[in-house]
mmCIF file of C-alpha atoms in Angstrom:
data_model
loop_
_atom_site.group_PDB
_atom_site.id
_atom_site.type_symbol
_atom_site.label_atom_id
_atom_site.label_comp_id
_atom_site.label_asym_id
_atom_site.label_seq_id
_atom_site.Cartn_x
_atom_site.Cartn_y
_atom_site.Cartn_z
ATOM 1 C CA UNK A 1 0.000 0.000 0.000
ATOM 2 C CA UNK A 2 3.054 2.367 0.942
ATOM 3 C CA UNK A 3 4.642 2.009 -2.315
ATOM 4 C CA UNK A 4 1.928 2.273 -4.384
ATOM 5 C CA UNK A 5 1.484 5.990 -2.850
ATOM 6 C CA UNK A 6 4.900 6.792 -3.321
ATOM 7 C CA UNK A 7 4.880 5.569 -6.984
ATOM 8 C CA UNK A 8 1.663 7.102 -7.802
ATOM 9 C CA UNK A 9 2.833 10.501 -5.605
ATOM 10 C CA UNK A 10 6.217 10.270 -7.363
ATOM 11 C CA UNK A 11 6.581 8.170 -10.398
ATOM 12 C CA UNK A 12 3.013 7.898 -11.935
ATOM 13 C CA UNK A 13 2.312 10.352 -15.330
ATOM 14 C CA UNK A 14 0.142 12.729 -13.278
ATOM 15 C CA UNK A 15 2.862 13.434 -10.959
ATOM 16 C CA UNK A 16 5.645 13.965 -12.901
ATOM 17 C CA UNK A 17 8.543 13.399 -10.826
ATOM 18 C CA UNK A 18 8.608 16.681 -8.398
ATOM 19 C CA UNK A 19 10.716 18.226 -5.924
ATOM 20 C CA UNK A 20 11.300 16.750 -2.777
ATOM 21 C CA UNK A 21 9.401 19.017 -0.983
ATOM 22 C CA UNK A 22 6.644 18.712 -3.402
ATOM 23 C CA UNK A 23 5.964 14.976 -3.584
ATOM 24 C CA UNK A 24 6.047 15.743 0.500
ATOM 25 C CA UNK A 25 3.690 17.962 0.472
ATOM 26 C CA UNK A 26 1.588 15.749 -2.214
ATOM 27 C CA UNK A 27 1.446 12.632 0.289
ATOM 28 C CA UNK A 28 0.881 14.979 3.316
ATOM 29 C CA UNK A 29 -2.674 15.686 2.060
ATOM 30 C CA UNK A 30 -3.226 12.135 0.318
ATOM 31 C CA UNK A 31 -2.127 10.040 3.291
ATOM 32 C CA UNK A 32 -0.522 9.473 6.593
ATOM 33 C CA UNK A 33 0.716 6.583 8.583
ATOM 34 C CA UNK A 34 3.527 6.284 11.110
ATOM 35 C CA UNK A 35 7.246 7.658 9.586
ATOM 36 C CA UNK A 36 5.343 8.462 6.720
ATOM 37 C CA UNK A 37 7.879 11.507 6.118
ATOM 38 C CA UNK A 38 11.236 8.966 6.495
ATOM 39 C CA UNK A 39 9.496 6.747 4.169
ATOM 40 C CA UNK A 40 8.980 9.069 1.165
ATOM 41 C CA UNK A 41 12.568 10.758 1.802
ATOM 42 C CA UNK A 42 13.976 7.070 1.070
ATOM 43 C CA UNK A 43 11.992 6.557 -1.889
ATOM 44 C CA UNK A 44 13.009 9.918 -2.920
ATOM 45 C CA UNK A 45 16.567 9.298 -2.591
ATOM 46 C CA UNK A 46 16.508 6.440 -3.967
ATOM 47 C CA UNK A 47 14.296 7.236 -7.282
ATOM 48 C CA UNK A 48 16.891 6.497 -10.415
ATOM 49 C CA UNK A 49 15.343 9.411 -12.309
ATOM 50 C CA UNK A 50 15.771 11.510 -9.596
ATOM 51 C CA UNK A 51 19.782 9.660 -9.176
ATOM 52 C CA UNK A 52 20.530 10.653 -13.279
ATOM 53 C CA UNK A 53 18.932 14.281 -12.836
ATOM 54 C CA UNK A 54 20.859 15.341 -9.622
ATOM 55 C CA UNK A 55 24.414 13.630 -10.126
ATOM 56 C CA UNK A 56 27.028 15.770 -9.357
ATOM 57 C CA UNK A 57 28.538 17.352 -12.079
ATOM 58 C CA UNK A 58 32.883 18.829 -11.980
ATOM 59 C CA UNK A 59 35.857 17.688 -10.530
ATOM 60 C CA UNK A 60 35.618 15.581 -7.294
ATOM 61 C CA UNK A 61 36.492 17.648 -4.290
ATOM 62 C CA UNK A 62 40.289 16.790 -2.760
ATOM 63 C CA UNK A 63 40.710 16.129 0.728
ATOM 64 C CA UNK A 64 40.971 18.942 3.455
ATOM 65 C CA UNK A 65 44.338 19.984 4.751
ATOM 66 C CA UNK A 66 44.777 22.271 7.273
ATOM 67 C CA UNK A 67 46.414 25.603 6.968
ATOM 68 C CA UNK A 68 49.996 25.606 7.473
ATOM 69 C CA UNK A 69 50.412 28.540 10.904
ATOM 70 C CA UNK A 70 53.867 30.752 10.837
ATOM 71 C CA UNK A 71 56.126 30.174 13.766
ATOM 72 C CA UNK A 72 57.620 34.066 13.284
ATOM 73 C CA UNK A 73 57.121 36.863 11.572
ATOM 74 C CA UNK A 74 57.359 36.924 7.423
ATOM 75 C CA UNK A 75 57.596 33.095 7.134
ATOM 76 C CA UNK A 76 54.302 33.300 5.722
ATOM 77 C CA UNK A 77 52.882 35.916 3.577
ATOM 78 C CA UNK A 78 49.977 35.961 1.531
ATOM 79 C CA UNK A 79 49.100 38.856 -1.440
ATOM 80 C CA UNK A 80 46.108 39.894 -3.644
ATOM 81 C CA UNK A 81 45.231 42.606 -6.111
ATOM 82 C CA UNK A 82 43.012 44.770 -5.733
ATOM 83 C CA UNK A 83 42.069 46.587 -9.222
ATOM 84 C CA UNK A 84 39.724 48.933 -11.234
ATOM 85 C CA UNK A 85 39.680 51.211 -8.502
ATOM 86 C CA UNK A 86 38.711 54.663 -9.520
ATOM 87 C CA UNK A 87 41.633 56.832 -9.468
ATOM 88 C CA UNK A 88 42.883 58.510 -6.532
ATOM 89 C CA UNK A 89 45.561 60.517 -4.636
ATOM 90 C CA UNK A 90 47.799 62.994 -7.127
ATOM 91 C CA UNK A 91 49.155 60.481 -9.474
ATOM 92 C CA UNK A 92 45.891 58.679 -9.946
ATOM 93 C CA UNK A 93 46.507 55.555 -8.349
ATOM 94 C CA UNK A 94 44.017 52.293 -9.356
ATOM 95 C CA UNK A 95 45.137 49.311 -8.320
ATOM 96 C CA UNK A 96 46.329 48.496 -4.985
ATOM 97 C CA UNK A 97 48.706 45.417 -4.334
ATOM 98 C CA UNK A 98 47.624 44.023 -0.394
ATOM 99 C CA UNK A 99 50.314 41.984 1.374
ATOM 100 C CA UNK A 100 49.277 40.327 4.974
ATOM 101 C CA UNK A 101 51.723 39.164 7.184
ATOM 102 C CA UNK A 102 49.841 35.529 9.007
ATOM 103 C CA UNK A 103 52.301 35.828 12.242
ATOM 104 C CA UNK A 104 50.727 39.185 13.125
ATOM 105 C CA UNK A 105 47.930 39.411 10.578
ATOM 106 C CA UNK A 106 49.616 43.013 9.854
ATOM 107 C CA UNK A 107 48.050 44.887 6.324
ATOM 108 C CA UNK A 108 50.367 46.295 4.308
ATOM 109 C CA UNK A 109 48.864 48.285 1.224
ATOM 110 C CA UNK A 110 51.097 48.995 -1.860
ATOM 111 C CA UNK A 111 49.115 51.682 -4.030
ATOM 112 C CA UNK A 112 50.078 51.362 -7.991
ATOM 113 C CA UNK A 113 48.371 51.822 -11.414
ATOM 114 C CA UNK A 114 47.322 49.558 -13.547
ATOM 115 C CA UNK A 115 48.411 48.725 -17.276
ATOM 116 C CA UNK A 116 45.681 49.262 -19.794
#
């Protein structure tokens, strides 16, 4: 009887394979008995059109690895651009290069123009 709820809630032409939250909502007013809720999620998860339509797309993700912390000051350094700034100061200045120290977490700010 369960599965014949989920498959017409989920799988039948009428339903049209919805969101989770949708074929939720579609057996809450159809239906109830006990872990009703746990009971669709599985189907849900487990629904091969649902599988092929949500697969995960890219590059696997690598493992985590913990950020490397300086034991003194300017063993580890780390720098960005910042760019298309409107100009500024009296040579017109538009980029600025930003340099932060990880020991003390100390800004340093290198103003510059941009090529181009």
């Amino acid at each position: 009887m369960i599965n014949t709820v989920l498959h017409e809630c989920n799988d039948s032409v009428a339903a049209g394979h919805l969101s989770e939250y949708r074929i939720i909502e579609r057996v809450k007013t159809c239906s109830w008995w006990p872990n009703w809720k746990k009971d669709v999620l599985k189907y849900f998860q487990t629904c091969e059109r649902f599988q092929k339509a949500n697969r995960a797309t890219g590059k696997k993700f690598g493992m985590m690895i913990q950020i490397q912390e300086p034991k003194s000051l300017w063993e580890i350094a780390k720098m960005d651009w910042v760019t298309t700034l409107p100009p500024g100061g009296h040579r017109g200045y538009n980029a600025c290069l930003v340099l932060v120290e990880r020991y003390s977490k100390t800004p340093i700010n290198v103003l510059n123009m941009s090529q181009g």
